[in-house]
Short mmCIF file of C-alpha atoms in Angstrom, two decimals:
data_model
loop_
_atom_site.label_atom_id
_atom_site.label_comp_id
_atom_site.label_asym_id
_atom_site.label_seq_id
_atom_site.Cartn_x
_atom_site.Cartn_y
_atom_site.Cartn_z
CA ASN W 7 68.62 5.97 -64.27
CA VAL W 8 71.86 4.70 -62.86
CA LEU W 9 73.23 3.47 -66.19
CA ARG W 10 72.89 6.99 -67.65
CA GLN W 11 75.45 8.16 -65.12
CA PHE W 12 77.90 5.52 -66.30
CA PRO W 13 77.74 5.45 -70.15
CA LYS W 14 80.58 2.92 -70.49
CA ALA W 15 78.86 0.53 -68.12
CA ALA W 16 75.58 0.99 -69.94
CA LYS W 17 77.25 0.20 -73.26
CA HIS W 18 78.73 -2.97 -71.81
CA VAL W 19 75.36 -4.05 -70.37
CA ARG W 20 73.65 -3.50 -73.75
CA ARG W 21 76.40 -5.47 -75.47
CA CYS W 22 75.97 -8.39 -73.06
CA ARG W 23 72.21 -8.26 -73.41
CA ASN W 24 72.42 -8.33 -77.19
CA ARG W 25 74.94 -11.14 -77.12
CA LEU W 26 72.65 -13.16 -74.88
CA ALA W 27 69.64 -12.45 -77.08
CA VAL W 28 71.53 -13.73 -80.15
CA ARG W 29 72.45 -16.99 -78.36
CA ARG W 30 68.87 -17.49 -77.21
CA GLY W 31 67.73 -16.94 -80.73
CA VAL W 32 70.14 -19.57 -82.06
CA VAL W 33 68.95 -22.08 -79.49
CA HIS W 34 65.28 -21.33 -80.21
CA TYR W 35 65.77 -21.65 -83.98
CA ALA W 36 67.72 -24.91 -83.62
CA ALA W 37 65.20 -26.43 -81.27
CA MET W 38 62.40 -25.70 -83.70
CA ALA W 39 64.38 -27.05 -86.61
CA ILE W 40 65.21 -30.27 -84.82
CA GLN W 41 61.56 -30.77 -83.85
CA GLN W 42 60.77 -30.70 -87.58
CA GLY W 43 62.99 -33.75 -88.13
CA LYS W 44 64.84 -33.37 -91.43
CA GLN W 45 65.51 -29.67 -90.75
CA GLY W 46 67.79 -30.56 -87.81
CA LYS W 47 70.99 -30.71 -89.80
CA LYS W 48 70.42 -27.16 -91.03
CA ALA W 49 70.74 -26.00 -87.45
CA GLU W 50 73.94 -27.94 -86.81
CA LYS W 51 76.37 -25.29 -88.04
CA ALA W 52 74.79 -22.56 -85.88
CA LEU W 53 74.83 -24.83 -82.87
CA GLN W 54 78.45 -25.81 -83.40
CA THR W 55 79.31 -22.13 -83.05
CA LEU W 56 77.47 -22.00 -79.76
CA TRP W 57 79.14 -25.31 -78.74
CA SER W 58 82.50 -23.49 -78.97
CA ASP W 59 81.37 -20.65 -76.70
CA SER W 60 83.23 -19.99 -73.43
CA ASN W 61 80.01 -20.03 -71.42
CA PRO W 62 79.40 -23.61 -70.19
CA ARG W 63 75.62 -23.08 -70.00
CA PHE W 64 75.45 -22.12 -73.69
CA ARG W 65 77.73 -25.07 -74.51
CA ALA W 66 75.48 -27.46 -72.61
CA ARG W 67 72.36 -26.20 -74.39
CA ALA W 68 74.01 -26.44 -77.78
CA PHE W 69 75.30 -29.92 -77.10
CA TRP W 70 71.94 -31.17 -75.99
CA LEU W 71 70.32 -30.05 -79.26
CA LEU W 72 73.26 -31.24 -81.38
CA GLY W 73 72.90 -34.66 -79.81
CA LYS W 74 69.20 -34.76 -80.77
CA ILE W 75 69.95 -34.32 -84.50
CA GLU W 76 69.15 -37.51 -86.34
CA ASP W 77 72.13 -39.92 -86.67
CA ARG W 78 74.46 -37.48 -84.81
CA GLY W 79 73.84 -38.48 -81.21
CA GLN W 80 76.76 -40.90 -80.86
CA ASN W 81 79.15 -38.35 -82.36
CA TYR W 82 78.26 -35.61 -79.87
CA VAL W 83 78.09 -37.95 -76.92
CA ASN W 84 81.67 -38.97 -77.73
CA LEU W 85 82.72 -35.32 -77.82
CA ALA W 86 80.98 -34.46 -74.59
CA ILE W 87 82.42 -37.26 -72.48
CA LYS W 88 85.94 -36.23 -73.52
CA ASP W 89 85.36 -32.59 -72.58
CA LYS W 90 87.50 -30.99 -69.94
CA ASP W 91 84.46 -29.61 -68.14
CA PRO W 92 82.89 -32.22 -65.84
CA ASP W 93 79.48 -30.61 -66.20
CA ILE W 94 79.62 -31.20 -69.95
CA ARG W 95 80.67 -34.84 -69.40
CA ILE W 96 77.61 -35.20 -67.10
CA VAL W 97 75.35 -33.81 -69.83
CA GLY W 98 76.91 -36.36 -72.19
CA ILE W 99 75.87 -39.21 -69.85
CA ARG W 100 72.38 -37.87 -69.47
CA LEU W 101 71.93 -37.53 -73.22
CA ALA W 102 73.19 -41.08 -73.75
CA ARG W 103 70.41 -42.29 -71.50
CA GLN W 104 67.83 -40.72 -73.84
CA LEU W 105 69.20 -41.85 -77.14
CA GLU W 106 68.24 -45.30 -78.41
CA ASP W 107 71.27 -45.62 -80.69
CA VAL W 108 73.81 -44.91 -77.95
CA SER W 109 74.94 -47.54 -75.43
CA GLU W 110 74.76 -46.20 -71.89
CA ILE W 111 76.98 -48.91 -70.48
CA GLU W 112 79.75 -48.16 -73.03
CA VAL W 113 79.68 -44.52 -71.97
CA VAL W 114 79.91 -45.49 -68.32
CA GLN W 115 82.87 -47.78 -69.13
CA LYS W 116 84.74 -44.78 -70.46
CA LEU W 117 84.03 -42.63 -67.46
CA VAL W 118 84.02 -45.09 -64.57
CA LEU W 119 87.44 -43.88 -63.37
CA ASP W 120 86.75 -40.20 -64.02
CA ASP W 121 88.51 -37.73 -61.66
CA SER W 122 85.21 -35.98 -60.88
CA SER W 123 83.02 -37.66 -58.27
CA ALA W 124 80.05 -35.81 -59.79
CA VAL W 125 80.67 -37.56 -63.13
CA ARG W 126 81.01 -40.90 -61.40
CA ARG W 127 77.68 -40.28 -59.58
CA GLU W 128 76.02 -39.77 -62.86
CA CYS W 129 77.62 -42.97 -64.15
CA ALA W 130 76.11 -44.85 -61.18
CA ILE W 131 72.62 -43.43 -61.87
CA ALA W 132 72.93 -44.45 -65.51
CA LEU W 133 73.38 -48.08 -64.41
CA ARG W 134 70.18 -48.26 -62.36
CA HIS W 135 68.04 -50.18 -64.84
CA ASP W 136 70.84 -52.36 -66.25
CA LYS W 137 70.89 -55.81 -64.55
CA SER W 138 73.74 -57.28 -66.57
CA LYS W 139 76.91 -58.74 -65.04
CA GLN W 140 78.89 -56.00 -66.72
CA ALA W 141 76.78 -53.33 -65.03
CA ALA W 142 77.32 -54.97 -61.65
CA LYS W 143 81.10 -54.92 -62.21
CA LEU W 144 81.01 -51.27 -63.17
CA TRP W 145 79.00 -50.51 -60.09
CA ALA W 146 81.62 -52.27 -58.00
CA GLU W 147 84.30 -50.09 -59.63
CA LEU W 148 82.34 -46.98 -58.69
CA ALA W 149 81.64 -48.19 -55.14
CA ALA W 150 85.31 -48.92 -54.60
CA LEU W 151 86.03 -45.25 -55.32
CA HIS W 152 83.73 -43.97 -52.58
CA ASP W 153 85.84 -41.90 -50.19
CA GLY W 154 83.67 -42.36 -47.12
CA LYS W 155 82.80 -38.68 -46.98
CA ASP W 156 80.63 -37.82 -50.02
CA ARG W 157 77.01 -38.59 -48.97
CA TRP W 158 75.70 -37.66 -52.40
CA TYR W 159 78.01 -40.22 -53.96
CA LEU W 160 76.90 -42.84 -51.51
CA GLU W 161 73.20 -42.21 -52.27
CA ALA W 162 73.88 -42.39 -56.00
CA LEU W 163 75.43 -45.86 -55.40
CA GLY W 164 72.36 -46.87 -53.40
CA LEU W 165 69.93 -45.65 -56.00
CA SER W 166 71.93 -47.36 -58.71
CA SER W 167 72.01 -50.74 -56.97
CA ASP W 168 68.49 -50.95 -55.58
CA LEU W 169 67.08 -52.90 -58.54
CA ASN W 170 70.10 -55.26 -58.72
CA ALA W 171 71.44 -55.20 -55.18
CA ASP W 172 72.58 -58.80 -54.78
CA ALA W 173 74.71 -58.84 -57.98
CA CYS W 174 76.14 -55.42 -57.27
CA PHE W 175 77.08 -56.24 -53.68
CA GLU W 176 78.69 -59.55 -54.68
CA ALA W 177 80.68 -57.83 -57.37
CA TRP W 178 81.89 -55.28 -54.86
CA LEU W 179 82.84 -57.92 -52.32
CA SER W 180 84.79 -59.78 -55.00
CA LYS W 181 86.69 -56.57 -55.82
CA VAL W 182 87.54 -55.40 -52.34
CA GLY W 183 88.09 -58.83 -50.70
CA ASP W 184 89.15 -58.61 -47.10
CA MET W 185 89.32 -54.80 -47.33
CA TRP W 186 85.54 -54.35 -46.96
CA ASN W 187 85.71 -53.18 -43.32
CA THR W 188 86.85 -49.60 -43.94
CA PRO W 189 84.94 -46.35 -43.39
CA SER W 190 83.99 -46.23 -47.05
CA GLY W 191 83.23 -49.98 -47.12
CA ARG W 192 80.98 -49.73 -44.12
CA ASP W 193 79.15 -46.89 -45.87
CA VAL W 194 78.44 -49.18 -48.84
CA ILE W 195 77.19 -51.96 -46.58
CA TRP W 196 74.99 -49.48 -44.68
CA ARG W 197 73.30 -48.36 -47.92
CA VAL W 198 73.07 -51.42 -50.09
CA ARG W 199 69.93 -53.58 -49.85
CA ALA W 200 71.43 -56.97 -50.79
CA LYS W 201 70.21 -60.06 -48.99
CA SER W 202 73.71 -60.77 -47.62
CA ALA W 203 74.23 -57.24 -46.33
CA PRO W 204 72.63 -57.83 -42.88
CA ASN W 205 75.33 -60.41 -42.12
CA TYR W 206 77.98 -57.79 -42.71
CA LEU W 207 76.07 -55.26 -40.60
CA ILE W 208 76.23 -57.71 -37.68
CA LYS W 209 79.97 -58.20 -38.26
CA ILE W 210 80.36 -54.46 -38.01
CA LEU W 211 78.32 -54.26 -34.81
CA LYS W 212 80.41 -57.08 -33.24
CA ASP W 213 83.69 -55.53 -34.22
CA GLU W 214 85.27 -54.09 -31.09
CA LYS W 215 87.38 -51.69 -33.18
CA ILE W 216 84.27 -49.91 -34.45
CA PRO W 217 83.31 -46.92 -32.20
CA PRO W 218 80.10 -47.72 -30.28
CA ALA W 219 78.78 -44.27 -31.21
CA SER W 220 78.34 -45.45 -34.81
CA HIS W 221 76.31 -48.56 -33.83
CA PRO W 222 72.82 -46.98 -33.95
CA ARG W 223 73.35 -46.14 -37.61
CA PHE W 224 74.03 -49.74 -38.52
CA VAL W 225 71.22 -51.05 -36.35
CA ARG W 226 68.76 -48.73 -38.09
CA ALA W 227 70.06 -49.99 -41.48
CA LEU W 228 68.60 -53.39 -40.57
CA ASP W 229 65.13 -51.86 -40.72
CA PHE W 230 65.53 -51.56 -44.48
CA HIS W 231 66.01 -55.30 -44.90
CA SER W 232 63.51 -58.16 -44.58
CA GLY W 233 63.32 -61.90 -44.98
CA PRO W 234 65.10 -64.87 -43.40
CA GLU W 235 68.57 -63.44 -44.09
CA ARG W 236 67.91 -60.46 -41.80
CA ASP W 237 66.19 -62.63 -39.13
CA LYS W 238 69.15 -64.98 -39.03
CA ALA W 239 71.56 -62.07 -38.79
CA LEU W 240 69.63 -60.60 -35.84
CA GLU W 241 69.67 -64.00 -34.10
CA SER W 242 73.41 -64.11 -34.44
CA LEU W 243 73.66 -60.63 -32.94
CA LEU W 244 71.74 -61.88 -29.90
CA ASP W 245 73.70 -65.19 -29.93
CA ILE W 246 70.42 -67.12 -30.20
#
């Protein structure tokens, strides 16, 4: 046995294993208590200790269970979205989406300008089923922060806007104004499925400043649109 040859290392491994076992036990106990409803608050103290751990995985597990305790969800969501670790802020957004007594859109409002693109991606996804004007404006804020390089961020914007594309696109156009024709702006137009997007795709294709090598991408984007708006845009491309 290799560890027998290195007693100090073996001791350290056993210590780590025992420490991990204790944490798993805390999580298991807390999860069972929370499932029983009223017993959830009895597990809160133990979970708060785990919440203070240096290991982000343990912290995320503890936070998730803390947020599930009756009448404590909003409190722990507020703590999570202020955390210095972007992964914990992401968990906060995801938990907010599951809790009936927490407003997702209020959480997104607080994080819409977050330094982490991963956090902002999660904000976009949280807006997917919200068709309010406020949600469209928040989407526009997120879209305006696309750097033209992060494809995951772009797809999150697309997924977020698919059920409310027209309102989101109009809100974005109102925000960026004449500055829509940038690398990041063209990305947004390429991905969004708004009825007015084909008209902007044609403008891009007719722009002599845009490298011809990028044209096939925007032509293919037209395949994802349908209806008279797309047909009219294609006619204008052919000068019919």
